[in-house]
XYZ file of C-alpha atoms in Angstrom:
354
model
C 47.140 -56.841 45.428
C 46.293 -60.281 46.865
C 44.658 -63.024 44.804
C 41.333 -62.564 46.625
C 41.273 -58.759 46.522
C 40.694 -58.429 42.780
C 37.568 -60.667 42.668
C 36.174 -58.868 45.747
C 36.628 -55.465 44.090
C 35.038 -56.791 40.912
C 32.062 -58.054 42.938
C 31.650 -54.671 44.642
C 31.731 -52.896 41.262
C 28.994 -55.233 39.947
C 26.800 -54.497 42.979
C 27.358 -50.745 42.599
C 26.462 -51.006 38.905
C 23.325 -53.050 39.670
C 21.654 -50.565 42.024
C 22.147 -47.474 39.796
C 20.830 -49.489 36.856
C 17.768 -50.527 38.855
C 17.134 -46.914 39.919
C 17.609 -45.725 36.334
C 15.100 -48.281 35.034
C 12.586 -47.342 37.735
C 12.848 -43.617 36.987
C 12.695 -44.293 33.232
C 9.540 -46.367 33.711
C 7.821 -43.687 35.809
C 8.828 -40.921 33.392
C 7.793 -42.978 30.378
C 4.471 -43.793 32.026
C 3.611 -40.092 32.286
C 4.946 -39.304 28.808
C 3.022 -42.184 27.218
C -0.273 -40.712 28.454
C 0.267 -37.750 26.125
C 0.268 -39.894 22.970
C -2.809 -41.139 21.156
C -5.460 -40.084 18.659
C -5.753 -36.866 20.685
C -2.336 -35.374 21.507
C -2.274 -33.912 25.046
C 0.535 -31.650 26.343
C 2.616 -33.371 29.027
C 1.876 -30.508 31.434
C -1.867 -31.166 31.068
C -1.252 -34.874 31.689
C 0.596 -34.092 34.922
C -2.199 -31.735 35.976
C -4.878 -34.368 35.278
C -3.003 -36.984 37.328
C -2.222 -34.669 40.257
C -5.844 -33.431 40.313
C -6.941 -37.043 40.879
C -4.525 -37.613 43.757
C -5.308 -34.212 45.305
C -9.068 -34.792 45.131
C -9.675 -31.697 42.991
C -12.480 -31.465 40.424
C -11.608 -33.330 37.213
C -10.430 -31.166 34.337
C -10.879 -31.298 30.572
C -8.555 -34.284 29.972
C -9.512 -36.356 33.004
C -11.509 -39.056 31.186
C -8.914 -39.590 28.452
C -5.922 -39.560 30.792
C -7.278 -41.340 33.855
C -9.999 -43.642 32.549
C -8.636 -44.613 29.120
C -4.871 -44.205 28.862
C -3.672 -44.757 32.436
C -5.095 -48.329 32.810
C -3.743 -49.196 29.373
C -0.241 -47.898 30.152
C -0.173 -49.631 33.544
C -1.384 -52.911 32.007
C 1.408 -52.690 29.409
C 3.957 -52.285 32.236
C 2.445 -55.146 34.258
C 2.206 -57.534 31.289
C 5.725 -56.679 30.102
C 7.151 -57.231 33.578
C 5.156 -60.441 34.012
C 6.223 -61.914 30.669
C 9.874 -61.110 31.397
C 9.708 -62.702 34.867
C 7.881 -65.719 33.423
C 10.551 -65.996 30.726
C 13.323 -66.066 33.347
C 11.453 -68.760 35.276
C 10.675 -70.873 32.210
C 14.252 -70.802 30.919
C 15.450 -71.917 34.353
C 12.756 -74.596 34.663
C 13.594 -76.299 31.377
C 17.275 -75.184 31.222
C 16.786 -74.063 27.641
C 17.721 -70.579 26.369
C 15.071 -70.840 23.631
C 12.236 -71.276 26.148
C 9.606 -68.570 26.493
C 6.516 -68.213 28.718
C 4.342 -69.881 26.069
C 6.453 -73.042 25.829
C 3.971 -75.130 27.831
C 1.218 -74.617 25.257
C -0.506 -72.052 27.457
C -0.775 -69.472 24.681
C -2.179 -72.048 22.247
C -4.680 -73.283 24.839
C -5.755 -69.698 25.484
C -6.118 -69.207 21.733
C -8.514 -72.166 21.543
C -10.640 -70.714 24.355
C -10.668 -67.186 22.907
C -11.315 -68.458 19.378
C -14.236 -70.565 20.594
C -15.772 -67.473 22.188
C -15.211 -65.268 19.118
C -16.417 -67.769 16.508
C -19.250 -69.540 18.367
C -20.461 -66.994 20.927
C -19.622 -69.394 23.759
C -19.736 -67.587 27.169
C -21.418 -64.651 25.424
C -23.402 -63.895 28.586
C -20.228 -62.579 30.235
C -20.146 -59.577 27.901
C -16.750 -57.847 27.632
C -15.185 -60.496 29.890
C -16.193 -63.435 27.630
C -12.972 -63.566 25.562
C -10.725 -63.178 28.626
C -12.625 -65.872 30.500
C -12.486 -68.256 27.538
C -8.758 -67.603 27.147
C -8.110 -68.213 30.843
C -10.044 -71.492 30.779
C -8.108 -72.614 27.700
C -4.775 -71.635 29.281
C -5.492 -73.491 32.523
C -6.715 -76.545 30.592
C -3.606 -76.699 28.411
C -1.260 -76.306 31.408
C -3.119 -79.094 33.199
C -2.823 -81.280 30.094
C 0.954 -80.726 29.900
C 1.193 -81.525 33.620
C -0.727 -84.791 33.248
C 1.221 -85.901 30.165
C 4.607 -85.128 31.709
C 3.879 -86.707 35.102
C 2.299 -89.798 33.519
C 5.520 -90.377 31.595
C 7.843 -90.158 34.561
C 7.912 -86.644 36.015
C 8.481 -82.968 35.282
C 11.891 -83.192 33.650
C 13.020 -80.383 31.301
C 12.980 -82.661 28.254
C 9.443 -83.974 28.916
C 8.140 -80.460 29.572
C 9.646 -79.085 26.351
C 8.426 -81.977 24.184
C 4.962 -82.105 25.768
C 4.562 -78.340 25.510
C 5.696 -78.105 21.867
C 3.574 -81.049 20.689
C 0.430 -79.961 22.530
C 0.958 -76.380 21.389
C 0.947 -77.525 17.760
C -2.205 -79.577 18.291
C -4.044 -76.749 20.046
C -3.023 -74.227 17.370
C -4.506 -76.574 14.773
C -7.780 -76.716 16.741
C -7.923 -72.905 16.915
C -7.314 -72.657 13.156
C -10.034 -75.259 12.524
C -12.532 -73.232 14.560
C -11.759 -70.160 12.440
C -12.117 -72.252 9.264
C -15.525 -73.542 10.378
C -16.873 -70.095 11.223
C -16.512 -68.773 7.648
C -16.691 -65.211 9.010
C -13.747 -63.021 7.881
C -14.380 -60.595 10.761
C -14.008 -63.441 13.255
C -10.728 -64.461 11.583
C -9.428 -60.887 11.869
C -10.470 -60.703 15.527
C -8.754 -64.003 16.331
C -5.567 -62.956 14.496
C -5.442 -59.591 16.318
C -6.003 -61.286 19.687
C -3.305 -63.891 19.036
C -0.747 -61.148 18.350
C -1.673 -59.287 21.519
C -3.074 -55.934 22.616
C -3.682 -53.990 25.829
C -6.418 -51.899 24.209
C -9.121 -53.482 26.369
C -7.493 -52.404 29.651
C -9.691 -51.137 32.477
C -8.975 -50.470 36.139
C -11.001 -53.603 37.005
C -8.831 -55.813 34.750
C -5.582 -54.454 36.157
C -5.343 -55.594 39.754
C -5.347 -59.397 39.281
C -2.330 -59.545 36.904
C -0.550 -56.841 38.931
C -0.911 -58.794 42.187
C 0.158 -62.064 40.532
C 3.237 -60.505 38.917
C 4.252 -58.952 42.246
C 3.699 -62.179 44.224
C 5.439 -64.519 41.778
C 8.300 -62.093 41.198
C 8.841 -61.718 44.959
C 8.623 -65.495 45.448
C 11.205 -66.205 42.757
C 13.459 -63.500 44.167
C 13.208 -65.081 47.629
C 14.290 -68.425 46.107
C 17.041 -66.945 43.931
C 19.773 -69.215 45.324
C 17.707 -72.331 44.619
C 16.962 -71.071 41.098
C 20.675 -70.480 40.500
C 21.304 -74.058 41.598
C 18.474 -75.407 39.411
C 19.856 -73.536 36.388
C 23.213 -75.236 36.964
C 21.589 -78.681 36.707
C 19.642 -81.141 38.879
C 22.773 -82.856 40.208
C 24.296 -79.570 41.352
C 20.966 -78.465 42.855
C 20.554 -81.756 44.764
C 24.127 -81.512 46.059
C 23.318 -78.025 47.400
C 20.248 -79.315 49.262
C 17.511 -78.285 46.808
C 14.476 -80.566 46.491
C 14.515 -80.551 42.689
C 11.119 -82.215 42.142
C 9.326 -79.866 44.564
C 11.103 -76.836 43.105
C 10.115 -77.772 39.546
C 6.501 -78.417 40.555
C 6.220 -75.099 42.410
C 7.754 -73.195 39.519
C 5.538 -74.972 36.963
C 2.301 -74.180 38.825
C 3.273 -70.566 39.483
C 4.284 -69.912 35.875
C 1.183 -71.642 34.483
C -1.154 -69.465 36.559
C 0.748 -66.251 35.823
C 1.023 -66.815 32.065
C -2.613 -67.922 31.864
C -3.777 -64.664 33.466
C -1.443 -62.500 31.344
C -2.615 -64.131 28.119
C -6.245 -63.757 29.180
C -5.923 -59.959 29.599
C -3.548 -59.164 26.730
C -3.464 -62.026 24.203
C -0.336 -63.845 23.045
C 2.365 -61.152 22.985
C 5.494 -62.909 21.812
C 9.175 -62.020 21.983
C 9.154 -60.174 25.368
C 9.447 -63.291 27.525
C 12.060 -64.811 25.228
C 14.441 -61.912 24.678
C 14.185 -59.580 27.696
C 15.613 -62.188 30.150
C 18.600 -62.703 27.833
C 19.096 -58.942 27.497
C 19.055 -58.651 31.318
C 21.687 -61.411 31.622
C 23.856 -59.597 29.074
C 23.761 -56.453 31.210
C 23.981 -57.741 34.815
C 25.048 -61.395 34.606
C 23.245 -64.701 35.147
C 22.428 -64.615 38.894
C 18.675 -64.605 39.508
C 19.014 -62.078 42.337
C 19.941 -59.411 39.798
C 18.351 -60.801 36.627
C 14.779 -60.909 37.974
C 14.355 -57.212 38.982
C 16.235 -55.926 35.926
C 14.194 -58.150 33.587
C 10.911 -57.106 35.249
C 11.591 -53.376 34.950
C 13.114 -53.782 31.488
C 10.149 -55.811 30.246
C 7.628 -53.307 31.592
C 9.473 -50.334 30.096
C 9.900 -52.112 26.761
C 6.236 -53.080 26.368
C 5.079 -49.608 27.461
C 6.872 -47.993 24.509
C 5.875 -50.835 22.193
C 2.255 -49.955 22.954
C 2.936 -46.275 22.190
C 4.469 -47.220 18.819
C 1.539 -49.564 18.107
C -0.913 -46.707 18.702
C 0.936 -44.066 16.670
C 2.552 -45.868 13.719
C -0.535 -46.188 11.480
C -3.107 -43.945 13.167
C -6.079 -44.235 13.526
C -5.566 -48.014 13.386
C -3.495 -49.973 15.922
C -0.792 -52.529 15.194
C -0.862 -55.760 17.261
C 1.826 -55.622 19.935
C 3.396 -58.913 18.835
C 4.290 -57.334 15.477
C 6.012 -54.340 17.080
C 7.898 -56.404 19.688
C 9.531 -58.472 16.951
C 10.364 -55.572 14.612
C 11.746 -53.308 17.373
C 13.138 -55.891 19.781
C 15.140 -58.120 17.417
C 17.715 -55.499 16.313
C 17.904 -54.138 19.879
C 18.769 -57.581 21.242
C 21.308 -58.276 18.495
C 22.992 -54.947 19.305
C 23.236 -55.892 22.993
C 24.500 -59.393 22.193
C 27.269 -57.960 20.039
C 28.516 -55.724 22.854
C 29.014 -58.194 25.694
C 29.759 -61.741 26.752
C 26.828 -63.968 27.550
C 26.312 -66.629 30.193
C 23.371 -69.041 30.625
C 22.980 -72.085 32.896
C 26.637 -72.176 33.894
C 27.807 -72.028 30.255
C 29.368 -69.045 28.516
């Protein structure tokens, strides 16, 4: 066997392993989506779930379970998949942007800014005229404001370098979290404190078909855009000098990635709250399974994140019925041992280092 034949065969094996894995994740997500509709305060046989869904697509008269399956549980399950996929994609992008394996989608203070906006709505009634959309709108305004603040601070001090972004994001995040806590302290209403705490830990319980399409379109567009630029992202992860040598406009790439991630994370937080852990750990789990190249990491992380959060939502609904557990609690309890198990079974590579 020649010196070049062995690496070529190894590369072919990796590609063959990638596509079956992608197909397996896709089928698992579709199957889990149908199965998840059966779980809830009212247990529905899977056969009845399939009938209710097929009746909708076939245009037949709605049956007994139509409202529960199609109007209540289906938007919630789809939003869990979309948010999980979006957080995982955003985590991949953020870790590449700042070249830090500890980065997550909320590093830029977006989650804390959203918390200030949502807390202001819950404790003061601000934007109350928007009804059920008031909290989401307040969270989105807070998220956009915090991202803009990080942008202004970082650019005023010399540009969007990884170090400035990390420091600006961490410091502003602490300040904004303090403001949110102060708003809760001023309100003096224990119900408002509980509502703020539940929102900060995340939930997809408020999902509707109307709330679904904006995050779904954004996740699809940003994921496709990052996949189209996978070679440039590989170069950026290897360092600015390497990226410049390969012809990448580093400043423009960082700016584009920053704006895209800020908008995506702001929308995800607005519809689901601050669900932690997914955007931090799922990208690392994907790299453990398929390697560090963005061409393979992005689709595996997206499907893995969606599948993971879908079952997290099922556990959150069933564990202490009739109450629900915030998703951020379940993601940490379930995801931490799962990630440690994966890390113990394979070698890991990030940003050109192993």
